[in-house]
XYZ file of C-alpha atoms in Angstrom:
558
model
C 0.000 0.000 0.000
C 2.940 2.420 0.406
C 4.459 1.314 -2.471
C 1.409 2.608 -4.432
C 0.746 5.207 -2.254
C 4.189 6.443 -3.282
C 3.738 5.760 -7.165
C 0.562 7.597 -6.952
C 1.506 10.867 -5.418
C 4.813 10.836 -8.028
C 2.253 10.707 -11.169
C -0.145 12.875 -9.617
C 3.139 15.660 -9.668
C 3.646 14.912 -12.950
C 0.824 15.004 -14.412
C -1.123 18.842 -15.307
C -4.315 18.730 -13.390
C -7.270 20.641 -14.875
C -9.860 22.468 -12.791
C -12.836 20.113 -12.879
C -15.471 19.452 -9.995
C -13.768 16.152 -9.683
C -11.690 15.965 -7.032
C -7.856 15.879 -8.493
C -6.861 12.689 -7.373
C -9.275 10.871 -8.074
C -8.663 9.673 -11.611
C -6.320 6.686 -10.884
C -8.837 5.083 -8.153
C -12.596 6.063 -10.413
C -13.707 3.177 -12.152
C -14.761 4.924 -15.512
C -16.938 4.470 -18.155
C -15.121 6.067 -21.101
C -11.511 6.531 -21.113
C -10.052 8.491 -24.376
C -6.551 8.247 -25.082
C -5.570 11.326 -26.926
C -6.575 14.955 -26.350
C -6.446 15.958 -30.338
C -9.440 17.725 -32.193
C -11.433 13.945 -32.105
C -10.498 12.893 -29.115
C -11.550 16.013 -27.157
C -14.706 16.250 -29.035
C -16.141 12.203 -28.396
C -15.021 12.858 -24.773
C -16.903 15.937 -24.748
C -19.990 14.753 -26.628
C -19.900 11.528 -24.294
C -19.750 13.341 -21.208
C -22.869 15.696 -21.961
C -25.767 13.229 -20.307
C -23.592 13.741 -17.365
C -24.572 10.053 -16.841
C -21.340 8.572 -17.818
C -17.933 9.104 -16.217
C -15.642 10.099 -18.727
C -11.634 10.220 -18.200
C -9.443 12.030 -21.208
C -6.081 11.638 -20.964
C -3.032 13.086 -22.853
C 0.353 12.300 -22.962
C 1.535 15.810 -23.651
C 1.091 18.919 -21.708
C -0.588 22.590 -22.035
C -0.498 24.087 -25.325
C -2.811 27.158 -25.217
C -2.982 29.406 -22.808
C -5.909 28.676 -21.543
C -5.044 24.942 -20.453
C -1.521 26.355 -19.023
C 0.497 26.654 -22.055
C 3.302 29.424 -21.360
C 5.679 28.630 -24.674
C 5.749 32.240 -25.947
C 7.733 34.746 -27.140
C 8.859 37.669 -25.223
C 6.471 40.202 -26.886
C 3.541 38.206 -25.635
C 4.995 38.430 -21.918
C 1.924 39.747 -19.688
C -0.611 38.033 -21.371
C -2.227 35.188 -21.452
C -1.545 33.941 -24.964
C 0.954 31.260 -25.466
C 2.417 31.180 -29.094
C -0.712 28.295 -29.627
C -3.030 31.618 -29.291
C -1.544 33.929 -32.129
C -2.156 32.559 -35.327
C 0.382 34.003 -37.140
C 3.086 32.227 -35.094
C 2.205 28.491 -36.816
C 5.169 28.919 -39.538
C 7.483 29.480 -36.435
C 6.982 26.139 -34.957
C 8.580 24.228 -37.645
C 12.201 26.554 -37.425
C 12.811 26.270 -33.371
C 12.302 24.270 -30.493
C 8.699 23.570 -28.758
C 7.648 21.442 -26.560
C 4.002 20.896 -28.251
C 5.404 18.265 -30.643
C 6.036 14.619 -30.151
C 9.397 14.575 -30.460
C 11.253 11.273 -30.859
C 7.877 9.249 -29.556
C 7.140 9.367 -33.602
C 8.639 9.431 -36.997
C 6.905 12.912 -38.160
C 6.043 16.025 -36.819
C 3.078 15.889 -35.101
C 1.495 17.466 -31.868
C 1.927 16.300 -28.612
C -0.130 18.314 -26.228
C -4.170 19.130 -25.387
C -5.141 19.932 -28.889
C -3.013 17.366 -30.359
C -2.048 18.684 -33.967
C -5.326 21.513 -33.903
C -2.558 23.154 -31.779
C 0.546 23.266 -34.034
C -1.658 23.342 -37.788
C -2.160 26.287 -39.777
C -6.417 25.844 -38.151
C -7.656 25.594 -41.707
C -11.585 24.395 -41.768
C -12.935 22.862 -44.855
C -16.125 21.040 -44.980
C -15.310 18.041 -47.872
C -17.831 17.938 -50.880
C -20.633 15.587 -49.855
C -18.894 13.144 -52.251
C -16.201 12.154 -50.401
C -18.467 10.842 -48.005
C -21.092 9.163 -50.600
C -18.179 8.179 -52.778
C -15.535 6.253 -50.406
C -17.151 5.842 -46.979
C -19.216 2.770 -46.038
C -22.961 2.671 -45.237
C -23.940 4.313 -41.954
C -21.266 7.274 -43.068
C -23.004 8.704 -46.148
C -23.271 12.591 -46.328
C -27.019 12.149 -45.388
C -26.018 10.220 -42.103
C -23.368 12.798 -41.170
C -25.977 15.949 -41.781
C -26.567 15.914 -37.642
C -22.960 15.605 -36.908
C -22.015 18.451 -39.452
C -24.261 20.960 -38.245
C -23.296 20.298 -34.434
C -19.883 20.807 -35.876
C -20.864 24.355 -36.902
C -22.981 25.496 -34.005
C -20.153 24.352 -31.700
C -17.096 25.499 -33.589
C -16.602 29.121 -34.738
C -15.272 29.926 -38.313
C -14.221 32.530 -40.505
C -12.595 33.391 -44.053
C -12.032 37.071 -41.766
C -10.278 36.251 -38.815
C -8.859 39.678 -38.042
C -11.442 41.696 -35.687
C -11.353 44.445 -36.891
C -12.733 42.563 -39.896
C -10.116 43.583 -42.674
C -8.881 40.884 -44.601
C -4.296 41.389 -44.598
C -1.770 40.678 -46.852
C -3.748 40.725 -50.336
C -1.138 40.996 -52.775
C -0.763 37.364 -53.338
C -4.641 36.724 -53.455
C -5.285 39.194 -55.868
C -2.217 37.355 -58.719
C -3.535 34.617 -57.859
C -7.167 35.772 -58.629
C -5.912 37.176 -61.612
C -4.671 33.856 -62.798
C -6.892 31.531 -61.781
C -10.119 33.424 -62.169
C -9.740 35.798 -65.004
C -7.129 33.498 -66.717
C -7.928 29.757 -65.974
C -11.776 29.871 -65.846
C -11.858 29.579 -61.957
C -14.883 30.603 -59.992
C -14.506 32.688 -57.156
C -16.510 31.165 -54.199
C -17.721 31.234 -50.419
C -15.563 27.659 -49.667
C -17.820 26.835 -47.077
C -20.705 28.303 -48.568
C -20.263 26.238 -51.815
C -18.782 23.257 -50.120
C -19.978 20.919 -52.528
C -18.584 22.301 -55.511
C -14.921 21.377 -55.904
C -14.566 21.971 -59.123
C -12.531 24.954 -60.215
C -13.076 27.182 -57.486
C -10.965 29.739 -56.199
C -11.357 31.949 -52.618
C -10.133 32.652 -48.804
C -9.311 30.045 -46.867
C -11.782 29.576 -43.837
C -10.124 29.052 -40.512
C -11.435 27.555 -36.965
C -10.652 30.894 -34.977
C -12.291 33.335 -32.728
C -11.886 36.415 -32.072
C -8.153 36.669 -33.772
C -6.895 33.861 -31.956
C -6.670 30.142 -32.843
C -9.694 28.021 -32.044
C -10.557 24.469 -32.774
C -12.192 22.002 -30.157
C -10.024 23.338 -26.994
C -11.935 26.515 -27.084
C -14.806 25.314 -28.022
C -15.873 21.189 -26.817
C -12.866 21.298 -23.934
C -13.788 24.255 -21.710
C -17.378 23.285 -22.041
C -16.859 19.788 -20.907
C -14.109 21.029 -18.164
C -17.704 22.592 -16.244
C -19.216 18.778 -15.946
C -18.439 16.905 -12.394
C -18.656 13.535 -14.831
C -15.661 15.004 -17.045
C -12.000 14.881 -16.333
C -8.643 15.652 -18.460
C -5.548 14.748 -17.226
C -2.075 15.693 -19.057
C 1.100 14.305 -18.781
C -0.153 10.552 -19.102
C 1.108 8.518 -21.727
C -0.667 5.001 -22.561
C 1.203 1.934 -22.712
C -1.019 -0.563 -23.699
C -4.335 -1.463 -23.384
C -5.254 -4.079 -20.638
C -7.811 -6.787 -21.750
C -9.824 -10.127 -20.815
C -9.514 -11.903 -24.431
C -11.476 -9.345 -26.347
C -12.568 -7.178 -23.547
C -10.536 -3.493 -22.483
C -10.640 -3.309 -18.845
C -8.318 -0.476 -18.175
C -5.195 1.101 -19.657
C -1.911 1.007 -17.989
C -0.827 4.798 -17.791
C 2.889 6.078 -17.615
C 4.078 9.702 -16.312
C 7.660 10.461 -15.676
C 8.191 6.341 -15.500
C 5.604 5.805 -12.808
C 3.368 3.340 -14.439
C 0.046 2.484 -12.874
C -3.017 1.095 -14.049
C -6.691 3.187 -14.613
C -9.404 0.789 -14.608
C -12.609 0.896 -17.016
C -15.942 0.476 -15.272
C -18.174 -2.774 -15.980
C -19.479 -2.092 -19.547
C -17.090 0.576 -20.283
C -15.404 1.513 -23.438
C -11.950 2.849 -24.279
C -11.452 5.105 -27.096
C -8.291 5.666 -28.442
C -7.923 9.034 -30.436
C -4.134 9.142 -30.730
C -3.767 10.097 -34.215
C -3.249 8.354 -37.526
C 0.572 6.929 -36.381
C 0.401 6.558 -32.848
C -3.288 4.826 -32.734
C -1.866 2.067 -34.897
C 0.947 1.859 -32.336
C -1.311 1.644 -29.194
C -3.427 -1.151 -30.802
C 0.199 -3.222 -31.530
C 1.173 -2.691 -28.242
C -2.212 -4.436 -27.113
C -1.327 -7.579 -29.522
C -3.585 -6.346 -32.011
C -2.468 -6.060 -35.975
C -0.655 -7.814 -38.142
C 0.453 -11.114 -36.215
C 3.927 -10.858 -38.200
C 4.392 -7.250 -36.128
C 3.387 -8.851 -33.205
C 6.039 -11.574 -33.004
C 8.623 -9.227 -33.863
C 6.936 -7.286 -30.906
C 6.864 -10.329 -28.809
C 10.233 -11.476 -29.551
C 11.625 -7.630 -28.034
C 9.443 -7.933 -24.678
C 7.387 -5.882 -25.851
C 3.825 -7.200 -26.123
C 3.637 -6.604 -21.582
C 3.556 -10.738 -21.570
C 0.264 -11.100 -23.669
C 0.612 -14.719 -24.506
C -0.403 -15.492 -28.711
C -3.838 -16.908 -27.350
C -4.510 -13.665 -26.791
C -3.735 -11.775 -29.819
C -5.946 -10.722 -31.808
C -5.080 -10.745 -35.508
C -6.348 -7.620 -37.585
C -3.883 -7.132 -40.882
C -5.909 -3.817 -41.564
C -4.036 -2.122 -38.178
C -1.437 0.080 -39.682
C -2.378 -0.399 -43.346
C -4.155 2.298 -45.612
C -1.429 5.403 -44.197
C -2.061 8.302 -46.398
C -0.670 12.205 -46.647
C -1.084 14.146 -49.117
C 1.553 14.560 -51.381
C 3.260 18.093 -51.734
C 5.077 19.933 -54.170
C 6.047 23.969 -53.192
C 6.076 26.133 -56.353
C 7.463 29.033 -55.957
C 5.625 32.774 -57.505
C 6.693 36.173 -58.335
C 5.530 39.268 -59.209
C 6.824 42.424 -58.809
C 2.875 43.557 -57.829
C 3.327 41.124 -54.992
C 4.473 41.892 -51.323
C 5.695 38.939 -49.566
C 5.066 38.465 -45.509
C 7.228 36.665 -43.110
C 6.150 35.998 -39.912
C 8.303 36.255 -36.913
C 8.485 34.521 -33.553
C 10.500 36.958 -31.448
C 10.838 39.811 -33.374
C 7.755 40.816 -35.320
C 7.298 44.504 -37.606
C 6.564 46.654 -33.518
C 3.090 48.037 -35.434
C 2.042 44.602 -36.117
C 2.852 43.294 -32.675
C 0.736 46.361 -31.334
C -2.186 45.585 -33.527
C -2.248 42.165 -32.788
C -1.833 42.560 -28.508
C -4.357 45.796 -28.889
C -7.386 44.121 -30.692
C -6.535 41.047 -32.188
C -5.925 42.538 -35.465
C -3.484 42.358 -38.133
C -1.215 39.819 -40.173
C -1.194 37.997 -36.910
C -4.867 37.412 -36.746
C -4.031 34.507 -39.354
C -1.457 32.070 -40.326
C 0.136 32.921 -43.962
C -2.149 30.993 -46.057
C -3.730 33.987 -48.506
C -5.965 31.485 -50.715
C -7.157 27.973 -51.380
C -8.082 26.232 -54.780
C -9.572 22.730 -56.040
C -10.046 21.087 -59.394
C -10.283 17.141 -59.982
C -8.581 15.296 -62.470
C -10.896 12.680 -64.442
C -9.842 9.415 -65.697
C -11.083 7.216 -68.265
C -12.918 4.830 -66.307
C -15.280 8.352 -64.704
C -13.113 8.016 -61.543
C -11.407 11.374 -60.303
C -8.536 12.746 -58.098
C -8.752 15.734 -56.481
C -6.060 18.160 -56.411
C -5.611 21.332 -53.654
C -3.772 24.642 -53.893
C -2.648 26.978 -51.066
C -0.982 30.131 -51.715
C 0.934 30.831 -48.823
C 2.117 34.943 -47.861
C 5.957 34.277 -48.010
C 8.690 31.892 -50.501
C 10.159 29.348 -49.241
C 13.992 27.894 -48.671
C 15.356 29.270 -51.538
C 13.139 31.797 -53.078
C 12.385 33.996 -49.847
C 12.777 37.536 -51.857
C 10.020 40.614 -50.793
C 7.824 39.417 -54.267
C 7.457 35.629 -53.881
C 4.771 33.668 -52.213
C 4.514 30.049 -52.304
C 2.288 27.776 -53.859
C 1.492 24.657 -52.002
C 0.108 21.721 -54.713
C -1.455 18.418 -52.631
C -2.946 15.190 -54.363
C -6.134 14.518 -52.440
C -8.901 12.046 -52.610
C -9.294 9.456 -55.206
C -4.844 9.107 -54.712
C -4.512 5.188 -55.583
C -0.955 5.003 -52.892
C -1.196 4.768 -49.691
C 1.555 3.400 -47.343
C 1.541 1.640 -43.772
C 2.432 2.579 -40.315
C 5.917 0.858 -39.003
C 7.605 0.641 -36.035
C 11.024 1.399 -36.270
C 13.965 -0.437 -34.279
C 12.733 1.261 -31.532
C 9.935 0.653 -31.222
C 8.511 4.258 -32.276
C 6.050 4.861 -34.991
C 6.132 6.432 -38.326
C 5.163 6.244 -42.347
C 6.665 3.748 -44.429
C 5.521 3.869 -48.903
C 2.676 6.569 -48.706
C 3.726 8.423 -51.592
C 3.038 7.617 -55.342
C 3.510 4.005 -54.966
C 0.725 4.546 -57.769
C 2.056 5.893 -60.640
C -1.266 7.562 -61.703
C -1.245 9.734 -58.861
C 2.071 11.418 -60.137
C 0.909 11.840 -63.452
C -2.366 13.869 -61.838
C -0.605 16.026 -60.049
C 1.824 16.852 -62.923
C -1.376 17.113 -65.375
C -3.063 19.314 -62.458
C 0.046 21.520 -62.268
C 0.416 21.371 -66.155
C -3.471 22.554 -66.549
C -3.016 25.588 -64.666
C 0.332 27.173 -66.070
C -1.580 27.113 -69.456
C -2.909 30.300 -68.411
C 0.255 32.060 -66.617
C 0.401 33.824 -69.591
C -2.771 36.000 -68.700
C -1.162 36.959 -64.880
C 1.793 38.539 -64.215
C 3.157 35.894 -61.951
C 5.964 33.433 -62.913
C 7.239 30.419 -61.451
C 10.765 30.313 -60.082
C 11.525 26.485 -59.294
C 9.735 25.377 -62.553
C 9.483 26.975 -65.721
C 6.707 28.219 -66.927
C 7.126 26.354 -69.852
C 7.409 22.732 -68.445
C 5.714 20.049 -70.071
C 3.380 17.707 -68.303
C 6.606 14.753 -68.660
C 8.989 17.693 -67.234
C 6.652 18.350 -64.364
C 6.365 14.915 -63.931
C 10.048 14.355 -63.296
C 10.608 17.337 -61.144
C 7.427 16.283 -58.792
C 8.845 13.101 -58.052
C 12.438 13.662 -57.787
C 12.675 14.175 -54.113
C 13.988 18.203 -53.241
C 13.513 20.875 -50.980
C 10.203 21.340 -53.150
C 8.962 17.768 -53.941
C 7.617 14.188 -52.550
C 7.346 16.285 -48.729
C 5.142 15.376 -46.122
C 2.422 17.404 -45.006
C 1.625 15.602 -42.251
C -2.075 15.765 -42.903
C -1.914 11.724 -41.559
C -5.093 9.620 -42.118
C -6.763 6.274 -43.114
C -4.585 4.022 -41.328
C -7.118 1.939 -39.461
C -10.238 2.339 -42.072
C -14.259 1.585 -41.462
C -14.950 -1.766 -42.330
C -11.271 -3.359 -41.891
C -9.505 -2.357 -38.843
C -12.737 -0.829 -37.451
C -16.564 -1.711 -37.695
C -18.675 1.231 -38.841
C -19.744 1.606 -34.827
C -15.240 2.321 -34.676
C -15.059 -0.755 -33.033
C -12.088 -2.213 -33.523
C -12.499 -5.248 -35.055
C -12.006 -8.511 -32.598
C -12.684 -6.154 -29.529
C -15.630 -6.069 -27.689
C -15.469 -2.691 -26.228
C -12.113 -1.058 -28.134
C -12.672 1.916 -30.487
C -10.464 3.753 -32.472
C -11.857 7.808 -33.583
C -9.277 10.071 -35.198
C -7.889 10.408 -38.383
C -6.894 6.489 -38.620
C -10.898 6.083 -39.626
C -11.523 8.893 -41.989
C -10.547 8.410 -45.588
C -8.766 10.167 -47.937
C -10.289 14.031 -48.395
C -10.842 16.530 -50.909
C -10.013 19.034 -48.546
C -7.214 19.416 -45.544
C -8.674 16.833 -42.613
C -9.130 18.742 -39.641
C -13.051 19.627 -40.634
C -13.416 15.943 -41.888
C -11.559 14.507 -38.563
C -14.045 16.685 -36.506
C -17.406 15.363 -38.452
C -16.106 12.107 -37.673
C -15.832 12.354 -34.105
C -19.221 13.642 -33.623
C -20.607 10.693 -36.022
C -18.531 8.389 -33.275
C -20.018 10.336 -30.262
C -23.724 9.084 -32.105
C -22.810 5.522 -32.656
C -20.798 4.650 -29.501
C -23.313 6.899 -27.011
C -25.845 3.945 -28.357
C -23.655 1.711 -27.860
C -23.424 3.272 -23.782
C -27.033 4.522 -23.607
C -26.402 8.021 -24.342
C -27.976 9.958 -26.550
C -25.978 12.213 -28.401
C-alpha cells in the first residue's frame, strides 16, 4: 500500500491537473466508463460529446502537456509576456513552430512532426476548416457514413465550432497581394470561380477563394476553445495531461483499463463494468497503441513479442487484424514558388515581429497575426477514363520558401487529395517508435495527376503577371512529372495531414469498433478516408458521427 501510495503521489506531480469538480486525485482510483486516449481535435470532441448526459464518467487523458494558454500553455515569445496567450493563441506564429524548439510536438515518440499536447495537432496546424464535398463521403465511406447520415454531426460541428474566411477583428482581410495574382490567374485566366468555400462546399470543381479558418476572435480556435472548456464545467468530465498510454489491458477481447505512464511511474486506470476505451491518438500513434495491445498484423506482433514488448500477452490472446497500420495516407506536396513584382511577400516572426504589427495584434486582435500565412485555397479534380477522379488542392501561402524567400514571392502549395490510388503503412522502427513507411506515389497515376493538375493551370500564366521560379513556366506535363517526383527541398514532402490508417470496415466496424474487440474503439484520423479538402473539418465530423454511434452503444444519446 505504500508502495502505491508512493507511485501515486509521483504521477499525480507529474501530471497537469485541470480544474474540474472532480476531485484531483481521483482519476487513478474512479472506475470509468469512457476513457479516451488522446486529447487531439477527435479525441476532445467524443469525450466531450460523451460526457454531456452527465450520466457517464468520462476520463481524457493526454500524454503531452498545455499548449494554449488557456489549459496552461506558457511557450511564448517575449512580446507576448503579460498576457495570457501562449504562441498556440496567435495565429500568425504556426510557420514558427517548424524553425525552433517547442515542446508541443512529439518529439522522438514518432517518426513525423506531429502534436503532442491538449489539442493534439489543432494546436501546431495552420487551423484551416474545410467542410469536404458531400462526395467524399457518398463516394468512399461505407454505409452508416453517407453525407445524409453525417448531416446531424455536421451541423453540431458548426454550431459548436466558430469559423471565418475574416479572422482579423477588426474585420479587414491582410496581406492581399498574393490573393489578388492569384485571382488574376486563376479566375480571369484559368476559368476559376470565385466562391464562399464553405458556402459552396460541394462544388470542388474549379473554385478559387479565402481560406476559412477555426478561430475566434483573432486567436486560434478548434475544439479546446470550443468542446474542452465546455466539458471542463461537468463533475462527470476529467482531463488529465502528462499521461502517456502503454497498452491497453484486456480479458480476451474485452478493455478493462489502460496502464498509464508519467515520468516512468506506471500504474493502471481501470474501465468500469461495460465501459469503453477510445483511443484518439492520431493516424501513427493509434496504430501503435493497438500493436502494443497484440492487435495487428500477427507478423508485427512476433517481432513485438520477440523484443518484450507485447507486456507478456501470450499469442492466445492476440488478436489478428492485418488492416491495423495499413491504408497510411498524406497528401503529397510539391512547393512552387511565384513572383511578381505587384506582390508583397510576408514573413512571420516569432521573437521579433514589424513593432506596429505586434501592437495591432496585442491591442485588438488585429493584423497579419490574426491569421497564419495561407492567402488562398483552390480545387479542381482530375478525371480518368474509367469516370473516376482525383482531387487536387492549392494553397498560396504569404511568403517563398527555402530558396526563393525575396520581398515578391509567395509560395504555392500543390497536394494530391482524394481518389490518390498510394497509400503506405504505419511501421515501427527499431525502436519501437512509430512512423510512415511507402505513402507516396507508390501509384504511378497519382504522379501523373498532379503533374497534369500543375500542367493545366500554367496554361494560363500567360494572362497573370506571376511566374514560377523552381519550374518553368514552360514545363511540359513529362517535365513536371520528373521534377514532382524527384525528391527536393520542393517535392515528394510530407504534409503531415496523416489519415486512413485503421479504415471503417477493416480495422474498425462502422460503430469504430475495432475489429475482434468487444469494447475497443479507435476515432481520429486512422478512420476517416482520404479528403478533398485538408482533414481537420473531416476529422471533426467524424468524431461527432462516433459520439452518435458509440453513445448507443453506452445509452447516451448524443
Amino acid at each position: 500500500m505504500a508502495a502505491f501510495l508512493c507511485s501515486f503521489l509521483l504521477l499525480q506531480a507529474a501530471s497537469f491537473v485541470f480544474a474540474s469538480p472532480l476531485h484531483p486525485l481521483s482519476y487513478l482510483t474512479t472506475a470509468w466508463d469512457v476513457i479516451v486516449v488522446g486529447s487531439g481535435p477527435a479525441g476532445v470532441i467524443v469525450a466531450s460529446r460523451l460526457s454531456e448526459s452527465g450520466t457517464k464518467k468520462v476520463l481524457l487523458l493526454e500524454g503531452g502537456g498545455p499548449s494554449y494558454g488557456i489549459t496552461g500553455g506558457t511557450e511564448r515569445p517575449q512580446w507576448l509576456a503579460g498576457t495570457n496567450l501562449s504562441r498556440v493563441d496567435v495565429p500568425g506564429l504556426y510557420n514558427t513552430i517548424f524553425s525552433g524548439p517547442t515542446n508541443l510536438t512529439c518529439g522522438n515518440k514518432v517518426n513525423a512532426f506531429i502534436g503532442c499536447s491538449i489539442g493534439g495537432s489543432s494546436a501546431i496546424n495552420a487551423g484551416l476548416f474545410f467542410e469536404p464535398p458531400s462526395s467524399d463521403f457518398d463516394t468512399y465511406f461505407p454505409t452508416g457514413w453517407k453525407y445524409a447520415d453525417l448531416v446531424p454531426s455536421i451541423n453540431r460541428l458548426y454550431a459548436t465550432q466558430p469559423s471565418s474566411d475574416i479572422t482579423s477583428d477588426n474585420q479587414v482581410l491582410y496581406e492581399q497581394s498574393g490573393y489578388t495574382a492569384a485571382k488574376q490567374w486563376l479566375v480571369t485566366g484559368a476559368g476559376f470561380s470565385e466562391v464562399a468555400i464553405n458556402t459552396d462546399f460541394a462544388n470542388k470543381t474549379k473554385v478559387f477563394g479565402h481560406p476559412v479558418y477555426d478561430y475566434k476572435n483573432g486567436q486560434r480556435g478548434g475544439p479546446v476553445i470550443s468542446y474542452l472548456q465546455t466539458a471542463l464545467n461537468r463533475s462527470n468530465f476529467h482531463l488529465q495531461s502528462g499521461v502517456w498510454v502503454n497498452h491497453i489491458l484486456r480479458t480476451g477481447n474485452v478493455a478493462t483499463g489502460v496502464v498509464a505512464n508519467s515520468s516512468g511511474v506506471i500504474s493502471n486506470i481501470a474501465l468500469a463494468p461495460n465501459g469503453r476505451v477510445i483511443i484518439s491518438n492520431g493516424a501513427l500513434k493509434s496504430p501503435e497503441l493497438l500493436m502494443k495491445s497484440a492487435i495487428g498484423d500477427p507478423a508485427v506482433l512476433e517481432t513485438l513479442q520477440k523484443a518484450n514488448q507485447l507486456n507478456g500477452i501470450p499469442p492466445s490472446s492476440w488478436i489478428n487484424n492485418t488492416a491495423v497500420g495499413a491504408g497510411l495516407f498524406d497528401n503529397p506536396n510539391t512547393f512552387i514558388e511565384l513572383s511578381s513584382p505587384t506582390v508583397q511577400s510576408y514573413t512571420y516572426s516569432y521573437s521579433d515581429p514589424i513593432p506596429s504589427d505586434a501592437s495591432l495584434y496585442l491591442n485588438s486582435r488585429s493584423g497579419p497575426y490574426s491569421f497564419a500565412s495561407e492567402i488562398s485555397v483552390f480545387w479542381d479534380y482530375i478525371t480518368h477514363s474509367d469516370g473516376t477522379k482525383a482531387g487536387m488542392q492549392g494553397t498560396i501561402g504569404s511568403a517563398g520558401y527555402d530558396g526563393y524567400t525575396n520581398n515578391n514571392t509567395v509560395t504555392l502549395n500543390i497536394y494530391g487529395t482524394s481518389g490518390l490510388k498510394s497509400s503506405g503503412k504505419v511501421v515501427l522502427d527499431s525502436n519501437f517508435v512509430p512512423g510512415p513507411q511507402g505513402v507516396y506515389f507508390s501509384n504511378p497515376q497519382d504522379a501523373q495527376d498532379i503533374a497534369t493538375f500543375i500542367h493545366n493551370i500554367f496554361a494560363a500564366l500567360p494572362k497573370s503577371n506571376l511566374t514560377p521560379l523552381n519550374i518553368p513556366a514552360t514545363a511540359t506535363q513529362a517535365q513536371i512529372l520528373t521534377y514532382i517526383t524527384t525528391p527536393s527541398a520542393y517535392t515528394d514532402g510530407e504534409v503531415n495531414h496523416w489519415s486512413s490508417s485503421c479504415r471503417l470496415g477493416s480495422c474498425v466496424d462502422v460503430n469504430t469498433t475495432v475489429i475482434g474487440m468487444a469494447n475497443l474503439n479507435v476515432v481520429d484520423a486512422s478512420i476517416v478516408e482520404p479528403l478533398t479538402v485538408n482533414p481537420q473539418f473531416g476529422i471533426m465530423v467524424a468524431a461527432e458521427r462516433a459520439s452518435e454511434l458509440i453513445g448507443k452503444l453506452i445509452g447516451v444519446t448524443i
